[in-house]
Structures are given as C-alpha cells and as structure tokens.
mmCIF file of C-alpha atoms in Angstrom:
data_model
loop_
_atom_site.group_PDB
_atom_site.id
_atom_site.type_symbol
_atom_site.label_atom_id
_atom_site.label_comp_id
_atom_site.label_asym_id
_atom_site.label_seq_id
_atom_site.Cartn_x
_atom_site.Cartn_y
_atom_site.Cartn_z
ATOM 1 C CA UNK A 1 121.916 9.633 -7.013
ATOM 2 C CA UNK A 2 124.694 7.635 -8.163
ATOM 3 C CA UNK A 3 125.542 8.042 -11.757
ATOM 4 C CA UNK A 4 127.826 4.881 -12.035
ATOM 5 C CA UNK A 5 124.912 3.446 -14.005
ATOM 6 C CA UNK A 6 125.251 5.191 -17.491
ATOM 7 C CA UNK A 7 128.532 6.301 -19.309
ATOM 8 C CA UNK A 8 129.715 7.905 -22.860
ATOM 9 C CA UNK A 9 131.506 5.880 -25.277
ATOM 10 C CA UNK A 10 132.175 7.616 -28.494
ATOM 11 C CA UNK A 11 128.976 8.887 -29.751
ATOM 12 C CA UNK A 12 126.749 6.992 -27.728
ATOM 13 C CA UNK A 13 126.084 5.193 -24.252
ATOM 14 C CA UNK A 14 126.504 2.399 -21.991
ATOM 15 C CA UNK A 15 123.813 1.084 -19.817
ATOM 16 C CA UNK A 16 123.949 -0.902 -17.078
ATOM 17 C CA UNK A 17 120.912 -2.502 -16.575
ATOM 18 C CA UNK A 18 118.831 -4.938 -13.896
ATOM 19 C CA UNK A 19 116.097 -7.070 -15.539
ATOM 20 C CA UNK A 20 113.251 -8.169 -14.829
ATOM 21 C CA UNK A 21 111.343 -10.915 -16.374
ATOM 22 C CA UNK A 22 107.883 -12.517 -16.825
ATOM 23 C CA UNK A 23 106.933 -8.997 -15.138
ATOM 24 C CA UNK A 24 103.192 -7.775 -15.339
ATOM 25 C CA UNK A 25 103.762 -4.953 -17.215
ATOM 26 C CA UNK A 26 106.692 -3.408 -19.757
ATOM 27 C CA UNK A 27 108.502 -0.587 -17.674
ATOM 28 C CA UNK A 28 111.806 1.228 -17.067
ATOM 29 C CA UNK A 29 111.586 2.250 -13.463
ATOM 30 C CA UNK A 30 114.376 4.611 -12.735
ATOM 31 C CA UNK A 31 117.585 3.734 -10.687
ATOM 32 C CA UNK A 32 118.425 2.022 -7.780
ATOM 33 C CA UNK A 33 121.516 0.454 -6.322
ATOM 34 C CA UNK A 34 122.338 -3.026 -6.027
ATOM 35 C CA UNK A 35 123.504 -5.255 -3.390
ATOM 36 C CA UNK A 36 127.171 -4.804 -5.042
ATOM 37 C CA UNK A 37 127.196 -1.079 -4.408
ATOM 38 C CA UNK A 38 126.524 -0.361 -8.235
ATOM 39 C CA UNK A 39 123.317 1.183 -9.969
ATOM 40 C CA UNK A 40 121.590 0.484 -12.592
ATOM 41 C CA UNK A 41 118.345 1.127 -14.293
ATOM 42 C CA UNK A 42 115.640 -0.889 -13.905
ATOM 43 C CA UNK A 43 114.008 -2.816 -16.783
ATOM 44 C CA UNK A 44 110.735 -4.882 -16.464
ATOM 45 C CA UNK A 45 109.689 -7.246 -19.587
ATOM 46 C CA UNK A 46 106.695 -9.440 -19.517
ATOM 47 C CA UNK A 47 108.083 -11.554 -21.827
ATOM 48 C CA UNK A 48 110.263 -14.733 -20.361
ATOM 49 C CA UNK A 49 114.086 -15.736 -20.166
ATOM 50 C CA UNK A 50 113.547 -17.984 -22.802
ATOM 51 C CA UNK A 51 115.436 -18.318 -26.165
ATOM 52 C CA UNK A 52 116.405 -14.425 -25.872
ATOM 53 C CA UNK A 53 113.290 -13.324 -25.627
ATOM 54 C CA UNK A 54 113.200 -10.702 -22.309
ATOM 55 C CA UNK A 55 116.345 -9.837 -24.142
ATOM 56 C CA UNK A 56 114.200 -8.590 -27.483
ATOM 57 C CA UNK A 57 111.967 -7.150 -25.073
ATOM 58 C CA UNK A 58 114.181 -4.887 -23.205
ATOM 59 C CA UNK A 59 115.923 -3.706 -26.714
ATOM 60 C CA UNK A 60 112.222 -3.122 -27.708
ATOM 61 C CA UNK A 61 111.711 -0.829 -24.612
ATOM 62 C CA UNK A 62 114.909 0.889 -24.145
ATOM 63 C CA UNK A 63 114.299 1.771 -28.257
ATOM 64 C CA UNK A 64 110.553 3.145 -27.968
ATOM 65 C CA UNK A 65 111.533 4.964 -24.273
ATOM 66 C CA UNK A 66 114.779 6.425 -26.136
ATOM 67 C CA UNK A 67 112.583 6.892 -29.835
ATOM 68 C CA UNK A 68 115.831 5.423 -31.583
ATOM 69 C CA UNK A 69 115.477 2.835 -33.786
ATOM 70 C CA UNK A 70 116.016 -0.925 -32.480
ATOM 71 C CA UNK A 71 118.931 -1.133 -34.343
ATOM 72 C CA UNK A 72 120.938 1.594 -32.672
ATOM 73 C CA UNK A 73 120.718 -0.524 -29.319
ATOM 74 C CA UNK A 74 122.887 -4.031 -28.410
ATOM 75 C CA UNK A 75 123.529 -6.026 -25.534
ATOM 76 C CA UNK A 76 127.034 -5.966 -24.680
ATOM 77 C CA UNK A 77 127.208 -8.008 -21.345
ATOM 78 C CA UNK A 78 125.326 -10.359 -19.738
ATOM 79 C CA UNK A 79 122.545 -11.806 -22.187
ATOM 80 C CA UNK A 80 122.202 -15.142 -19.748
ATOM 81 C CA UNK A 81 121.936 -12.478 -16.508
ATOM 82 C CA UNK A 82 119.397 -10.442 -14.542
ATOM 83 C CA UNK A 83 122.273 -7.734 -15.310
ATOM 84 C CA UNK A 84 123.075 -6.735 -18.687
ATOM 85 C CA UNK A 85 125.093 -4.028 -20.425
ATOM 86 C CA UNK A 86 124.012 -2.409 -22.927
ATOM 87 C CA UNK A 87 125.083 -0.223 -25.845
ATOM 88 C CA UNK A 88 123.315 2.807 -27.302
ATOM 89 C CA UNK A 89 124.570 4.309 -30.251
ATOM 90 C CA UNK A 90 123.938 8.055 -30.907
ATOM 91 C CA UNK A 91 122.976 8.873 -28.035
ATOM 92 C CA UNK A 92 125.756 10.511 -25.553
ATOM 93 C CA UNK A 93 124.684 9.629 -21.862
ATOM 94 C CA UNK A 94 123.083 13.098 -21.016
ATOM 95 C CA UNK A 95 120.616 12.719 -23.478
ATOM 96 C CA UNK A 96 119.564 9.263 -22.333
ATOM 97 C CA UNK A 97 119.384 10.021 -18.707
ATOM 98 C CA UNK A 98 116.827 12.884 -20.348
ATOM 99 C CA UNK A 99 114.901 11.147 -22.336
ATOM 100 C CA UNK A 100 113.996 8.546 -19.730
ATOM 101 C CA UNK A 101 113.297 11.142 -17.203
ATOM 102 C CA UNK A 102 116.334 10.015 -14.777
ATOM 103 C CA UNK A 103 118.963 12.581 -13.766
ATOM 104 C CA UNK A 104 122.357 11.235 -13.245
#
C-alpha cells in the first residue's frame, strides 16, 4: 500500500484526504489511490459542501476516529476541494495510521 498519504511534521501529522459529501453515512474508509497516482484516505460526511459544513464534519470524524480533541485537527489545503490536507497535532503518523486501523 502506498504510504504517500500520511506524513510526520513535528509532533504530529499530515493527512491527505478525498471527501466525500452529502454521503449516507459518516465513515473513514481506508486508502486508495487516485487518478493522479497519489493516495489518500477516504472521508465520507453526510453533511453538504455548504458554508464549511462537510468541512466541520470531517474534523468531527477524523477527531472521534483519532479520540483527540477537535481542536488538535485543521485543514491545511483545500477547504473548497474534494481533496483536502489536513493537520493533526500530537499525533506522529504511526499512531494515526493505528488508530484508524490502516497500515502505511
């Protein structure tokens, strides 16, 4: 599996993520790769694209998945995008990959 999806940056992580919204149900679904070549995890939110709100969702998620607080999470790329970056501080990559049950 291609690992090109998470990486440590000081005492945390950075995700790269593929969202999904208006989805049926809340999930993270593991890793696949893109048509670029590139993984990424992916998120589903059922909430919309709409004034930020799949964004909210997926911090939501990636916080309760992870059990960090909401607060240790930001986007850092890509908050108009299917793709977003994000930041997890904390956390050093291994330990995400763990906790959501994906091995790099």
């Amino acid at each position: 599996m291609n690992a090109d999806w998470i990486s440590d940056e000081g005492e945390g992580a950075i995700l790269r993520l593929r969202v999904t919204p208006k989805a049926s149900m809340d999930a993270v679904e593991g890793v696949e790769t893109g048509a670029d070549g590139l993984a990424h995890l992916k998120v589903r939110v059922r909430a919309a694209p709409d004034k930020g709100a799949a964004n909210a969702a997926v911090l939501k998620l990636l916080a309760k998945s992870l059990g960090v607080p909401k607060s240790a999470l930001a986007l850092v790329s890509g908050q108009t995008s299917r793709v977003k970056v994000a930041r997890i501080a904390g956390l050093p990559s291994g330990e995400v990959s763990k906790r959501l049950g994906v091995v790099p």
